[in-house]
Amino acid sequence: MTSPYDIDEIFPQDSTGPVRLPRRQAGNSPQGLAVTLLADYTLRSRAWLPSAAIVALLAEAGVSQAGARTAISRLARRGVLESHRQGRRSFYRLTPAAAAFLVVGGCAIVSPVGTRPWDEQWTLIAFSLPQEEGALRRGLRGQLRWMGYAPLYDGLWISPHDLSEKAKSRLAELALGTLTVFRARHVDLDAASRRNPLDAWDTGDISRQYESFIRQWSVTAPRAAAGQIAGPEAVRARTEVMDTYRRLPILDPQLPARLLPPGWLREPARELFTAVYDGLARAAEDHVRSVAGRYAEGQIAGLGAHTVADLATGFS
């Protein structure tokens, strides 16, 4: 059975869509860093950045010039970036499709978890696809993971939450004739071989991911609050904390509180992320403006660091 924690991308791939965001790899890939960088300072306005400025900013994050240029080129081929030339200079920005996708994804990643009482009903999605439909199977699993489902068995995925109208529409678009959705209450059998719905998630592993995040960033938050981080370090830290944190809400299935072990670190991790991300916003924005202006021979309109609150509301 495929582990629900082998997630190599934050957004599900859709081969028929206009944009394919890069896979989320172990560590921070050049393409992933480039997308985060542009999203963090241009998502609201889709401002044009000189390619040389993007390369310089990625170099400060440890990406070679060749690696940065390759990443930009690949993102353009994927439909994530679009380009134009002004004299001898090349400029890039997020495409409308990529920006829209990132706004939705950003909102999902940073929005607080609802506190509605659980009705003890589970949503089950059962499907059967032949082995030769490997691409369709991977696509469906990616969508289900994105919606917070996990595999109780290979073809039976579950969630404690009801199926939203948006999720229903997305599943209907896949046009699968072998997919069934229903809501049911779990009956606990006193048998050694039983499989509890909670077994679909490794809550111990998710808890360790939260602990690791808190250990890594707990020192940065007070330094950011004290104004001790500036320049390239501010941009690098802000990019890395976003690239690190955004995996956690996808791994966390947002189970009802009564199903979670005590001391669940979801909210402490979110508060720490907000403290670092928002605390570095001004210093990071100043440095990005400085680098971009150096290569554009003047200030670029529309550059600005958004906050977690901006992302949570979708900039509305």
PDB file of N, CA, C and O in Angstrom, residues 214-266:
ATOM      1  N   ILE A 214       9.316  22.958  14.776  1.00  0.00           N
ATOM      2  CA  ILE A 214       9.420  23.864  15.919  1.00  0.00           C
ATOM      3  C   ILE A 214      10.867  23.969  16.400  1.00  0.00           C
ATOM      4  O   ILE A 214      11.353  25.059  16.725  1.00  0.00           O
ATOM      5  N   ARG A 215      11.576  22.842  16.424  1.00  0.00           N
ATOM      6  CA  ARG A 215      12.987  22.893  16.815  1.00  0.00           C
ATOM      7  C   ARG A 215      13.794  23.753  15.849  1.00  0.00           C
ATOM      8  O   ARG A 215      14.662  24.531  16.251  1.00  0.00           O
ATOM      9  N   GLN A 216      13.505  23.602  14.558  1.00  0.00           N
ATOM     10  CA  GLN A 216      14.289  24.298  13.542  1.00  0.00           C
ATOM     11  C   GLN A 216      14.086  25.805  13.585  1.00  0.00           C
ATOM     12  O   GLN A 216      15.041  26.568  13.376  1.00  0.00           O
ATOM     13  N   TRP A 217      12.863  26.266  13.876  1.00  0.00           N
ATOM     14  CA  TRP A 217      12.557  27.686  13.710  1.00  0.00           C
ATOM     15  C   TRP A 217      12.319  28.447  15.006  1.00  0.00           C
ATOM     16  O   TRP A 217      12.113  29.666  14.967  1.00  0.00           O
ATOM     17  N   SER A 218      12.359  27.786  16.142  1.00  0.00           N
ATOM     18  CA  SER A 218      12.067  28.469  17.402  1.00  0.00           C
ATOM     19  C   SER A 218      13.109  29.537  17.734  1.00  0.00           C
ATOM     20  O   SER A 218      12.807  30.508  18.437  1.00  0.00           O
ATOM     21  N   VAL A 219      14.337  29.385  17.243  1.00  0.00           N
ATOM     22  CA  VAL A 219      15.375  30.396  17.502  1.00  0.00           C
ATOM     23  C   VAL A 219      15.212  31.604  16.582  1.00  0.00           C
ATOM     24  O   VAL A 219      15.564  32.735  16.939  1.00  0.00           O
ATOM     25  N   THR A 220      14.654  31.373  15.403  1.00  0.00           N
ATOM     26  CA  THR A 220      14.544  32.455  14.414  1.00  0.00           C
ATOM     27  C   THR A 220      13.492  33.480  14.803  1.00  0.00           C
ATOM     28  O   THR A 220      13.669  34.681  14.550  1.00  0.00           O
ATOM     29  N   ALA A 221      12.380  33.037  15.384  1.00  0.00           N
ATOM     30  CA  ALA A 221      11.272  33.954  15.684  1.00  0.00           C
ATOM     31  C   ALA A 221      11.695  35.132  16.565  1.00  0.00           C
ATOM     32  O   ALA A 221      11.410  36.297  16.219  1.00  0.00           O
ATOM     33  N   PRO A 222      12.361  34.923  17.693  1.00  0.00           N
ATOM     34  CA  PRO A 222      12.766  36.081  18.506  1.00  0.00           C
ATOM     35  C   PRO A 222      13.793  36.970  17.810  1.00  0.00           C
ATOM     36  O   PRO A 222      13.799  38.194  18.007  1.00  0.00           O
ATOM     37  N   ARG A 223      14.651  36.398  16.982  1.00  0.00           N
ATOM     38  CA  ARG A 223      15.617  37.208  16.244  1.00  0.00           C
ATOM     39  C   ARG A 223      14.900  38.093  15.229  1.00  0.00           C
ATOM     40  O   ARG A 223      15.263  39.256  15.029  1.00  0.00           O
ATOM     41  N   ALA A 224      13.860  37.529  14.577  1.00  0.00           N
ATOM     42  CA  ALA A 224      13.086  38.324  13.621  1.00  0.00           C
ATOM     43  C   ALA A 224      12.359  39.452  14.333  1.00  0.00           C
ATOM     44  O   ALA A 224      12.332  40.595  13.853  1.00  0.00           O
ATOM     45  N   ALA A 225      11.765  39.148  15.483  1.00  0.00           N
ATOM     46  CA  ALA A 225      11.030  40.166  16.245  1.00  0.00           C
ATOM     47  C   ALA A 225      11.949  41.288  16.710  1.00  0.00           C
ATOM     48  O   ALA A 225      11.534  42.454  16.805  1.00  0.00           O
ATOM     49  N   ALA A 226      13.214  40.960  16.977  1.00  0.00           N
ATOM     50  CA  ALA A 226      14.179  41.959  17.451  1.00  0.00           C
ATOM     51  C   ALA A 226      14.855  42.707  16.316  1.00  0.00           C
ATOM     52  O   ALA A 226      15.722  43.562  16.554  1.00  0.00           O
ATOM     53  N   GLY A 227      14.499  42.403  15.064  1.00  0.00           N
ATOM     54  CA  GLY A 227      15.103  43.078  13.926  1.00  0.00           C
ATOM     55  C   GLY A 227      16.543  42.701  13.676  1.00  0.00           C
ATOM     56  O   GLY A 227      17.314  43.480  13.111  1.00  0.00           O
ATOM     57  N   GLN A 228      16.920  41.491  14.084  1.00  0.00           N
ATOM     58  CA  GLN A 228      18.309  41.048  13.952  1.00  0.00           C
ATOM     59  C   GLN A 228      18.586  40.316  12.642  1.00  0.00           C
ATOM     60  O   GLN A 228      19.716  39.879  12.411  1.00  0.00           O
ATOM     61  N   ILE A 229      17.580  40.159  11.794  1.00  0.00           N
ATOM     62  CA  ILE A 229      17.764  39.454  10.526  1.00  0.00           C
ATOM     63  C   ILE A 229      17.409  40.416   9.397  1.00  0.00           C
ATOM     64  O   ILE A 229      16.311  40.984   9.377  1.00  0.00           O
ATOM     65  N   ALA A 230      18.323  40.606   8.469  1.00  0.00           N
ATOM     66  CA  ALA A 230      18.094  41.546   7.377  1.00  0.00           C
ATOM     67  C   ALA A 230      18.795  41.049   6.118  1.00  0.00           C
ATOM     68  O   ALA A 230      19.516  40.041   6.139  1.00  0.00           O
ATOM     69  N   GLY A 231      18.563  41.750   5.006  1.00  0.00           N
ATOM     70  CA  GLY A 231      19.260  41.452   3.759  1.00  0.00           C
ATOM     71  C   GLY A 231      18.997  40.056   3.235  1.00  0.00           C
ATOM     72  O   GLY A 231      17.898  39.516   3.391  1.00  0.00           O
ATOM     73  N   PRO A 232      20.016  39.441   2.639  1.00  0.00           N
ATOM     74  CA  PRO A 232      19.848  38.108   2.061  1.00  0.00           C
ATOM     75  C   PRO A 232      19.381  37.075   3.083  1.00  0.00           C
ATOM     76  O   PRO A 232      18.605  36.175   2.744  1.00  0.00           O
ATOM     77  N   GLU A 233      19.813  37.208   4.335  1.00  0.00           N
ATOM     78  CA  GLU A 233      19.403  36.239   5.353  1.00  0.00           C
ATOM     79  C   GLU A 233      17.896  36.289   5.586  1.00  0.00           C
ATOM     80  O   GLU A 233      17.252  35.256   5.784  1.00  0.00           O
ATOM     81  N   ALA A 234      17.309  37.491   5.555  1.00  0.00           N
ATOM     82  CA  ALA A 234      15.871  37.623   5.762  1.00  0.00           C
ATOM     83  C   ALA A 234      15.092  36.955   4.640  1.00  0.00           C
ATOM     84  O   ALA A 234      14.115  36.234   4.882  1.00  0.00           O
ATOM     85  N   VAL A 235      15.502  37.186   3.390  1.00  0.00           N
ATOM     86  CA  VAL A 235      14.815  36.572   2.253  1.00  0.00           C
ATOM     87  C   VAL A 235      14.975  35.059   2.297  1.00  0.00           C
ATOM     88  O   VAL A 235      14.007  34.305   2.094  1.00  0.00           O
ATOM     89  N   ARG A 236      16.196  34.615   2.552  1.00  0.00           N
ATOM     90  CA  ARG A 236      16.454  33.173   2.578  1.00  0.00           C
ATOM     91  C   ARG A 236      15.636  32.483   3.668  1.00  0.00           C
ATOM     92  O   ARG A 236      14.998  31.450   3.433  1.00  0.00           O
ATOM     93  N   ALA A 237      15.617  33.066   4.872  1.00  0.00           N
ATOM     94  CA  ALA A 237      14.882  32.451   5.972  1.00  0.00           C
ATOM     95  C   ALA A 237      13.380  32.453   5.697  1.00  0.00           C
ATOM     96  O   ALA A 237      12.681  31.471   5.976  1.00  0.00           O
ATOM     97  N   ARG A 238      12.876  33.546   5.130  1.00  0.00           N
ATOM     98  CA  ARG A 238      11.433  33.636   4.868  1.00  0.00           C
ATOM     99  C   ARG A 238      11.010  32.642   3.780  1.00  0.00           C
ATOM    100  O   ARG A 238       9.945  32.020   3.870  1.00  0.00           O
ATOM    101  N   THR A 239      11.847  32.496   2.761  1.00  0.00           N
ATOM    102  CA  THR A 239      11.564  31.517   1.715  1.00  0.00           C
ATOM    103  C   THR A 239      11.597  30.105   2.277  1.00  0.00           C
ATOM    104  O   THR A 239      10.714  29.281   1.993  1.00  0.00           O
ATOM    105  N   GLU A 240      12.600  29.816   3.087  1.00  0.00           N
ATOM    106  CA  GLU A 240      12.761  28.461   3.604  1.00  0.00           C
ATOM    107  C   GLU A 240      11.678  28.106   4.612  1.00  0.00           C
ATOM    108  O   GLU A 240      11.216  26.959   4.648  1.00  0.00           O
ATOM    109  N   VAL A 241      11.244  29.072   5.432  1.00  0.00           N
ATOM    110  CA  VAL A 241      10.210  28.730   6.411  1.00  0.00           C
ATOM    111  C   VAL A 241       8.890  28.433   5.698  1.00  0.00           C
ATOM    112  O   VAL A 241       8.128  27.550   6.108  1.00  0.00           O
ATOM    113  N   MET A 242       8.588  29.152   4.614  1.00  0.00           N
ATOM    114  CA  MET A 242       7.387  28.839   3.834  1.00  0.00           C
ATOM    115  C   MET A 242       7.524  27.484   3.160  1.00  0.00           C
ATOM    116  O   MET A 242       6.612  26.659   3.203  1.00  0.00           O
ATOM    117  N   ASP A 243       8.693  27.241   2.533  1.00  0.00           N
ATOM    118  CA  ASP A 243       8.890  25.980   1.823  1.00  0.00           C
ATOM    119  C   ASP A 243       8.840  24.790   2.785  1.00  0.00           C
ATOM    120  O   ASP A 243       8.449  23.695   2.394  1.00  0.00           O
ATOM    121  N   THR A 244       9.237  25.001   4.039  1.00  0.00           N
ATOM    122  CA  THR A 244       9.210  23.932   5.031  1.00  0.00           C
ATOM    123  C   THR A 244       7.824  23.753   5.630  1.00  0.00           C
ATOM    124  O   THR A 244       7.313  22.640   5.736  1.00  0.00           O
ATOM    125  N   TYR A 245       7.198  24.869   5.981  1.00  0.00           N
ATOM    126  CA  TYR A 245       5.912  24.784   6.685  1.00  0.00           C
ATOM    127  C   TYR A 245       4.789  24.258   5.797  1.00  0.00           C
ATOM    128  O   TYR A 245       3.911  23.526   6.272  1.00  0.00           O
ATOM    129  N   ARG A 246       4.801  24.624   4.513  1.00  0.00           N
ATOM    130  CA  ARG A 246       3.633  24.312   3.688  1.00  0.00           C
ATOM    131  C   ARG A 246       3.403  22.822   3.503  1.00  0.00           C
ATOM    132  O   ARG A 246       2.325  22.406   3.079  1.00  0.00           O
ATOM    133  N   ARG A 247       4.397  21.991   3.830  1.00  0.00           N
ATOM    134  CA  ARG A 247       4.170  20.556   3.790  1.00  0.00           C
ATOM    135  C   ARG A 247       3.291  20.083   4.947  1.00  0.00           C
ATOM    136  O   ARG A 247       2.571  19.106   4.833  1.00  0.00           O
ATOM    137  N   LEU A 248       3.365  20.772   6.076  1.00  0.00           N
ATOM    138  CA  LEU A 248       2.719  20.283   7.293  1.00  0.00           C
ATOM    139  C   LEU A 248       1.193  20.252   7.205  1.00  0.00           C
ATOM    140  O   LEU A 248       0.585  19.249   7.576  1.00  0.00           O
ATOM    141  N   PRO A 249       0.520  21.326   6.744  1.00  0.00           N
ATOM    142  CA  PRO A 249      -0.940  21.247   6.668  1.00  0.00           C
ATOM    143  C   PRO A 249      -1.431  20.181   5.684  1.00  0.00           C
ATOM    144  O   PRO A 249      -2.565  19.710   5.804  1.00  0.00           O
ATOM    145  N   ILE A 250      -0.595  19.816   4.705  1.00  0.00           N
ATOM    146  CA  ILE A 250      -0.991  18.763   3.774  1.00  0.00           C
ATOM    147  C   ILE A 250      -0.822  17.395   4.424  1.00  0.00           C
ATOM    148  O   ILE A 250      -1.631  16.495   4.234  1.00  0.00           O
ATOM    149  N   LEU A 251       0.237  17.235   5.197  1.00  0.00           N
ATOM    150  CA  LEU A 251       0.440  15.977   5.917  1.00  0.00           C
ATOM    151  C   LEU A 251      -0.594  15.799   7.021  1.00  0.00           C
ATOM    152  O   LEU A 251      -1.023  14.675   7.306  1.00  0.00           O
ATOM    153  N   ASP A 252      -0.976  16.904   7.662  1.00  0.00           N
ATOM    154  CA  ASP A 252      -1.938  16.857   8.761  1.00  0.00           C
ATOM    155  C   ASP A 252      -3.350  16.740   8.181  1.00  0.00           C
ATOM    156  O   ASP A 252      -3.811  17.637   7.471  1.00  0.00           O
ATOM    157  N   PRO A 253      -4.066  15.658   8.475  1.00  0.00           N
ATOM    158  CA  PRO A 253      -5.404  15.473   7.886  1.00  0.00           C
ATOM    159  C   PRO A 253      -6.483  16.291   8.578  1.00  0.00           C
ATOM    160  O   PRO A 253      -7.659  16.159   8.241  1.00  0.00           O
ATOM    161  N   GLN A 254      -6.105  17.134   9.542  1.00  0.00           N
ATOM    162  CA  GLN A 254      -7.060  17.971  10.261  1.00  0.00           C
ATOM    163  C   GLN A 254      -8.166  17.119  10.878  1.00  0.00           C
ATOM    164  O   GLN A 254      -9.368  17.396  10.744  1.00  0.00           O
ATOM    165  N   LEU A 255      -7.739  16.070  11.568  1.00  0.00           N
ATOM    166  CA  LEU A 255      -8.682  15.200  12.250  1.00  0.00           C
ATOM    167  C   LEU A 255      -9.369  15.948  13.387  1.00  0.00           C
ATOM    168  O   LEU A 255      -8.799  16.875  13.966  1.00  0.00           O
ATOM    169  N   PRO A 256     -10.582  15.575  13.726  1.00  0.00           N
ATOM    170  CA  PRO A 256     -11.249  16.180  14.880  1.00  0.00           C
ATOM    171  C   PRO A 256     -10.396  16.032  16.137  1.00  0.00           C
ATOM    172  O   PRO A 256      -9.677  15.040  16.304  1.00  0.00           O
ATOM    173  N   ALA A 257     -10.488  17.011  17.026  1.00  0.00           N
ATOM    174  CA  ALA A 257      -9.636  17.041  18.216  1.00  0.00           C
ATOM    175  C   ALA A 257      -9.758  15.768  19.047  1.00  0.00           C
ATOM    176  O   ALA A 257      -8.772  15.288  19.603  1.00  0.00           O
ATOM    177  N   ARG A 258     -10.942  15.193  19.108  1.00  0.00           N
ATOM    178  CA  ARG A 258     -11.145  14.011  19.949  1.00  0.00           C
ATOM    179  C   ARG A 258     -10.404  12.787  19.417  1.00  0.00           C
ATOM    180  O   ARG A 258     -10.197  11.821  20.146  1.00  0.00           O
ATOM    181  N   LEU A 259      -9.991  12.826  18.139  1.00  0.00           N
ATOM    182  CA  LEU A 259      -9.271  11.696  17.551  1.00  0.00           C
ATOM    183  C   LEU A 259      -7.755  11.855  17.663  1.00  0.00           C
ATOM    184  O   LEU A 259      -7.017  10.917  17.372  1.00  0.00           O
ATOM    185  N   LEU A 260      -7.310  13.033  18.074  1.00  0.00           N
ATOM    186  CA  LEU A 260      -5.874  13.320  18.102  1.00  0.00           C
ATOM    187  C   LEU A 260      -5.270  12.992  19.463  1.00  0.00           C
ATOM    188  O   LEU A 260      -5.954  13.082  20.489  1.00  0.00           O
ATOM    189  N   PRO A 261      -3.980  12.635  19.470  1.00  0.00           N
ATOM    190  CA  PRO A 261      -3.301  12.447  20.757  1.00  0.00           C
ATOM    191  C   PRO A 261      -3.173  13.785  21.474  1.00  0.00           C
ATOM    192  O   PRO A 261      -3.191  14.851  20.838  1.00  0.00           O
ATOM    193  N   PRO A 262      -3.038  13.777  22.808  1.00  0.00           N
ATOM    194  CA  PRO A 262      -2.918  15.039  23.544  1.00  0.00           C
ATOM    195  C   PRO A 262      -1.638  15.785  23.152  1.00  0.00           C
ATOM    196  O   PRO A 262      -0.646  15.194  22.749  1.00  0.00           O
ATOM    197  N   GLY A 263      -1.686  17.114  23.279  1.00  0.00           N
ATOM    198  CA  GLY A 263      -0.518  17.929  22.972  1.00  0.00           C
ATOM    199  C   GLY A 263      -0.223  18.068  21.499  1.00  0.00           C
ATOM    200  O   GLY A 263       0.935  18.266  21.110  1.00  0.00           O
ATOM    201  N   TRP A 264      -1.248  17.988  20.654  1.00  0.00           N
ATOM    202  CA  TRP A 264      -1.038  18.098  19.210  1.00  0.00           C
ATOM    203  C   TRP A 264      -0.476  19.475  18.872  1.00  0.00           C
ATOM    204  O   TRP A 264      -0.962  20.497  19.360  1.00  0.00           O
ATOM    205  N   LEU A 265       0.562  19.528  18.040  1.00  0.00           N
ATOM    206  CA  LEU A 265       1.339  20.753  17.842  1.00  0.00           C
ATOM    207  C   LEU A 265       0.926  21.564  16.613  1.00  0.00           C
ATOM    208  O   LEU A 265       1.678  22.430  16.164  1.00  0.00           O
ATOM    209  N   ARG A 266      -0.255  21.334  16.096  1.00  0.00           N
ATOM    210  CA  ARG A 266      -0.689  22.064  14.903  1.00  0.00           C
ATOM    211  C   ARG A 266      -0.694  23.572  15.128  1.00  0.00           C
ATOM    212  O   ARG A 266      -0.095  24.327  14.361  1.00  0.00           O
TER     213      ARG A 266
END
